């Protein structure tokens, strides 16, 4: 509990308030490390601490333990957290990126369409957005998740399972999708490019922390926007920094960004409207997770709060 206590106290370190933002390996989570590297956090009166986690599920478990008050996660992980710790149900305060092609359903090359997956084994990882993407692909052909043979497995095992013919398709994302395609046995037949506005990575915060640290969190959103502006103004140096932290080449990192869209703060406000895109998306995800018996159909949903966005967009004194 000590890390969480330090995060709650914050504010006493040189350079301003201290905020701990966990980072896992995903291109959409690289703006905060870029901001820290270039001192953008300190310009906003913050000091960012960015503990690294091997994968998003480790971040989920850290939040459950109370070690974290902020998290960069997919919407499905936020829904899962809300169901498991309703008293600390995380509040969505920022859209980090939108997937437009990054999430995919890859299918055995011998199949001509998604419709031919009826009754076939399909690999999914329930804790990811894969089942939701698969459900949207199937719906285009009048099918549902109940019409295929779902085979839960780790993402890193999907390429091998396809190569051995154990499954006929898989719902996954880079670099796992690239590994699967590299087997020569599959091709992508559906991607998140076909469902714009439905697949998001988000920044969430513990509701008590939000209540007590609004000013610091508003500065955090400004810091994120400053990093986005820097990446646009100086793409070469910015990509070099982000690629190095991901452990890939600059060209590989650029390729990984092709399936992502980063939405500036000013264009995010409508996403947070009551009954808007984010609220509808979270409800749809809950429905898919409930169909997989991962949570109740009436499980609580993460609140969507755009007030910090609006505050961050106000001119600074």
PDB file of C-alpha atoms in Angstrom, residues 90-218:
ATOM      1  CA  UNK A  90     -12.426   3.763 -12.070  1.00  0.00           C
ATOM      2  CA  UNK A  91     -13.576   6.982 -13.735  1.00  0.00           C
ATOM      3  CA  UNK A  92     -12.732   7.569 -17.399  1.00  0.00           C
ATOM      4  CA  UNK A  93     -11.089  10.983 -17.832  1.00  0.00           C
ATOM      5  CA  UNK A  94      -9.193  10.756 -21.137  1.00  0.00           C
ATOM      6  CA  UNK A  95      -9.174   8.836 -24.411  1.00  0.00           C
ATOM      7  CA  UNK A  96      -5.566   7.851 -25.080  1.00  0.00           C
ATOM      8  CA  UNK A  97      -6.138   6.479 -28.566  1.00  0.00           C
ATOM      9  CA  UNK A  98      -8.723   4.966 -30.858  1.00  0.00           C
ATOM     10  CA  UNK A  99      -7.987   1.741 -32.704  1.00  0.00           C
ATOM     11  CA  UNK A 100      -8.594   2.031 -36.444  1.00  0.00           C
ATOM     12  CA  UNK A 101      -7.126  -1.151 -37.847  1.00  0.00           C
ATOM     13  CA  UNK A 102      -4.977  -2.277 -34.943  1.00  0.00           C
ATOM     14  CA  UNK A 103      -7.473  -4.835 -33.612  1.00  0.00           C
ATOM     15  CA  UNK A 104      -8.125  -7.621 -36.106  1.00  0.00           C
ATOM     16  CA  UNK A 105      -9.865 -10.897 -36.822  1.00  0.00           C
ATOM     17  CA  UNK A 106      -7.509 -13.053 -38.869  1.00  0.00           C
ATOM     18  CA  UNK A 107      -8.955 -16.050 -40.683  1.00  0.00           C
ATOM     19  CA  UNK A 108      -7.614 -19.221 -42.279  1.00  0.00           C
ATOM     20  CA  UNK A 109      -6.833 -18.425 -45.912  1.00  0.00           C
ATOM     21  CA  UNK A 110      -8.941 -21.384 -47.023  1.00  0.00           C
ATOM     22  CA  UNK A 111     -12.058 -19.636 -45.711  1.00  0.00           C
ATOM     23  CA  UNK A 112     -13.646 -17.084 -47.986  1.00  0.00           C
ATOM     24  CA  UNK A 113     -15.438 -14.933 -45.429  1.00  0.00           C
ATOM     25  CA  UNK A 114     -16.251 -14.344 -41.772  1.00  0.00           C
ATOM     26  CA  UNK A 115     -19.591 -16.091 -42.379  1.00  0.00           C
ATOM     27  CA  UNK A 116     -17.743 -19.382 -42.878  1.00  0.00           C
ATOM     28  CA  UNK A 117     -16.626 -19.298 -39.247  1.00  0.00           C
ATOM     29  CA  UNK A 118     -19.987 -20.706 -38.108  1.00  0.00           C
ATOM     30  CA  UNK A 119     -19.190 -23.729 -35.920  1.00  0.00           C
ATOM     31  CA  UNK A 120     -15.442 -23.248 -36.340  1.00  0.00           C
ATOM     32  CA  UNK A 121     -12.858 -22.879 -33.520  1.00  0.00           C
ATOM     33  CA  UNK A 122     -11.769 -19.257 -32.998  1.00  0.00           C
ATOM     34  CA  UNK A 123      -9.035 -18.145 -30.587  1.00  0.00           C
ATOM     35  CA  UNK A 124      -9.781 -15.309 -28.168  1.00  0.00           C
ATOM     36  CA  UNK A 125      -8.282 -13.839 -25.019  1.00  0.00           C
ATOM     37  CA  UNK A 126     -11.266 -12.875 -22.817  1.00  0.00           C
ATOM     38  CA  UNK A 127      -9.402 -10.149 -20.925  1.00  0.00           C
ATOM     39  CA  UNK A 128      -8.766  -8.167 -24.135  1.00  0.00           C
ATOM     40  CA  UNK A 129     -10.947  -6.366 -26.667  1.00  0.00           C
ATOM     41  CA  UNK A 130     -10.699  -9.415 -28.941  1.00  0.00           C
ATOM     42  CA  UNK A 131     -14.127 -10.888 -28.086  1.00  0.00           C
ATOM     43  CA  UNK A 132     -15.797  -7.513 -28.728  1.00  0.00           C
ATOM     44  CA  UNK A 133     -14.058  -7.122 -32.103  1.00  0.00           C
ATOM     45  CA  UNK A 134     -14.995 -10.693 -33.017  1.00  0.00           C
ATOM     46  CA  UNK A 135     -18.624 -10.077 -32.033  1.00  0.00           C
ATOM     47  CA  UNK A 136     -18.776  -7.019 -34.299  1.00  0.00           C
ATOM     48  CA  UNK A 137     -17.242  -8.960 -37.193  1.00  0.00           C
ATOM     49  CA  UNK A 138     -19.719 -11.815 -36.759  1.00  0.00           C
ATOM     50  CA  UNK A 139     -22.671  -9.435 -36.488  1.00  0.00           C
ATOM     51  CA  UNK A 140     -21.911  -8.161 -39.999  1.00  0.00           C
ATOM     52  CA  UNK A 141     -22.829 -11.641 -41.206  1.00  0.00           C
ATOM     53  CA  UNK A 142     -25.814 -12.320 -38.965  1.00  0.00           C
ATOM     54  CA  UNK A 143     -23.791 -14.361 -36.482  1.00  0.00           C
ATOM     55  CA  UNK A 144     -22.992 -14.028 -32.782  1.00  0.00           C
ATOM     56  CA  UNK A 145     -20.317 -15.347 -30.440  1.00  0.00           C
ATOM     57  CA  UNK A 146     -22.582 -18.315 -29.740  1.00  0.00           C
ATOM     58  CA  UNK A 147     -22.284 -19.387 -33.379  1.00  0.00           C
ATOM     59  CA  UNK A 148     -18.556 -20.123 -33.158  1.00  0.00           C
ATOM     60  CA  UNK A 149     -16.437 -22.410 -30.993  1.00  0.00           C
ATOM     61  CA  UNK A 150     -14.543 -19.991 -28.753  1.00  0.00           C
ATOM     62  CA  UNK A 151     -11.095 -21.186 -27.671  1.00  0.00           C
ATOM     63  CA  UNK A 152      -9.596 -18.984 -24.922  1.00  0.00           C
ATOM     64  CA  UNK A 153      -5.801 -18.812 -25.039  1.00  0.00           C
ATOM     65  CA  UNK A 154      -2.931 -16.375 -24.459  1.00  0.00           C
ATOM     66  CA  UNK A 155      -2.255 -14.012 -27.343  1.00  0.00           C
ATOM     67  CA  UNK A 156       1.282 -15.294 -27.797  1.00  0.00           C
ATOM     68  CA  UNK A 157      -0.024 -18.834 -28.470  1.00  0.00           C
ATOM     69  CA  UNK A 158      -2.477 -17.900 -31.221  1.00  0.00           C
ATOM     70  CA  UNK A 159      -0.023 -17.881 -34.121  1.00  0.00           C
ATOM     71  CA  UNK A 160       1.127 -21.401 -33.307  1.00  0.00           C
ATOM     72  CA  UNK A 161      -2.441 -22.652 -32.841  1.00  0.00           C
ATOM     73  CA  UNK A 162      -3.391 -21.322 -36.260  1.00  0.00           C
ATOM     74  CA  UNK A 163      -0.262 -22.823 -37.819  1.00  0.00           C
ATOM     75  CA  UNK A 164      -1.136 -26.239 -36.375  1.00  0.00           C
ATOM     76  CA  UNK A 165      -4.715 -25.966 -37.567  1.00  0.00           C
ATOM     77  CA  UNK A 166      -6.143 -26.037 -34.029  1.00  0.00           C
ATOM     78  CA  UNK A 167      -8.194 -22.898 -34.713  1.00  0.00           C
ATOM     79  CA  UNK A 168      -9.480 -21.375 -37.935  1.00  0.00           C
ATOM     80  CA  UNK A 169      -9.338 -17.745 -36.847  1.00  0.00           C
ATOM     81  CA  UNK A 170      -8.191 -15.479 -34.035  1.00  0.00           C
ATOM     82  CA  UNK A 171      -9.040 -12.061 -32.600  1.00  0.00           C
ATOM     83  CA  UNK A 172      -5.830 -10.222 -31.764  1.00  0.00           C
ATOM     84  CA  UNK A 173      -3.673  -7.130 -32.319  1.00  0.00           C
ATOM     85  CA  UNK A 174      -0.018  -6.232 -33.122  1.00  0.00           C
ATOM     86  CA  UNK A 175       2.512  -7.661 -32.707  1.00  0.00           C
ATOM     87  CA  UNK A 176       0.520 -10.893 -32.335  1.00  0.00           C
ATOM     88  CA  UNK A 177      -1.523 -10.282 -35.476  1.00  0.00           C
ATOM     89  CA  UNK A 178       1.682  -9.733 -37.465  1.00  0.00           C
ATOM     90  CA  UNK A 179       3.095 -12.992 -36.096  1.00  0.00           C
ATOM     91  CA  UNK A 180      -0.066 -14.864 -37.099  1.00  0.00           C
ATOM     92  CA  UNK A 181      -0.064 -13.433 -40.624  1.00  0.00           C
ATOM     93  CA  UNK A 182       3.632 -14.318 -40.906  1.00  0.00           C
ATOM     94  CA  UNK A 183       2.699 -18.022 -40.723  1.00  0.00           C
ATOM     95  CA  UNK A 184       1.220 -17.626 -44.195  1.00  0.00           C
ATOM     96  CA  UNK A 185      -1.926 -19.470 -43.122  1.00  0.00           C
ATOM     97  CA  UNK A 186      -4.214 -16.521 -42.318  1.00  0.00           C
ATOM     98  CA  UNK A 187      -5.237 -13.099 -43.535  1.00  0.00           C
ATOM     99  CA  UNK A 188      -7.118 -10.296 -41.781  1.00  0.00           C
ATOM    100  CA  UNK A 189     -10.778 -10.229 -42.833  1.00  0.00           C
ATOM    101  CA  UNK A 190     -12.023  -7.678 -40.293  1.00  0.00           C
ATOM    102  CA  UNK A 191     -10.290  -4.843 -38.473  1.00  0.00           C
ATOM    103  CA  UNK A 192     -11.292  -2.034 -36.141  1.00  0.00           C
ATOM    104  CA  UNK A 193     -11.015   0.300 -39.152  1.00  0.00           C
ATOM    105  CA  UNK A 194     -14.519  -0.948 -40.032  1.00  0.00           C
ATOM    106  CA  UNK A 195     -15.962   0.138 -36.669  1.00  0.00           C
ATOM    107  CA  UNK A 196     -14.649   3.669 -36.078  1.00  0.00           C
ATOM    108  CA  UNK A 197     -15.430   5.138 -32.688  1.00  0.00           C
ATOM    109  CA  UNK A 198     -15.788   1.785 -30.910  1.00  0.00           C
ATOM    110  CA  UNK A 199     -12.322   0.679 -29.734  1.00  0.00           C
ATOM    111  CA  UNK A 200     -10.495   2.887 -27.234  1.00  0.00           C
ATOM    112  CA  UNK A 201      -7.596   2.943 -24.819  1.00  0.00           C
ATOM    113  CA  UNK A 202      -8.362   5.216 -21.890  1.00  0.00           C
ATOM    114  CA  UNK A 203      -6.914   6.859 -18.795  1.00  0.00           C
ATOM    115  CA  UNK A 204      -8.892   6.043 -15.659  1.00  0.00           C
ATOM    116  CA  UNK A 205      -8.616   7.253 -12.079  1.00  0.00           C
ATOM    117  CA  UNK A 206      -9.746   6.124  -8.645  1.00  0.00           C
ATOM    118  CA  UNK A 207     -12.862   8.182  -7.766  1.00  0.00           C
ATOM    119  CA  UNK A 208     -11.489   9.304  -4.382  1.00  0.00           C
ATOM    120  CA  UNK A 209      -8.233  10.413  -5.980  1.00  0.00           C
ATOM    121  CA  UNK A 210     -10.174  12.328  -8.619  1.00  0.00           C
ATOM    122  CA  UNK A 211     -12.130  14.169  -5.951  1.00  0.00           C
ATOM    123  CA  UNK A 212      -9.019  15.278  -4.053  1.00  0.00           C
ATOM    124  CA  UNK A 213      -6.563  15.931  -6.926  1.00  0.00           C
ATOM    125  CA  UNK A 214      -8.476  17.689  -9.676  1.00  0.00           C
ATOM    126  CA  UNK A 215      -5.842  20.355 -10.290  1.00  0.00           C
ATOM    127  CA  UNK A 216      -3.025  17.831 -10.686  1.00  0.00           C
ATOM    128  CA  UNK A 217      -5.126  15.637 -12.959  1.00  0.00           C
ATOM    129  CA  UNK A 218      -6.062  18.617 -15.105  1.00  0.00           C
TER     130      UNK A 218
END
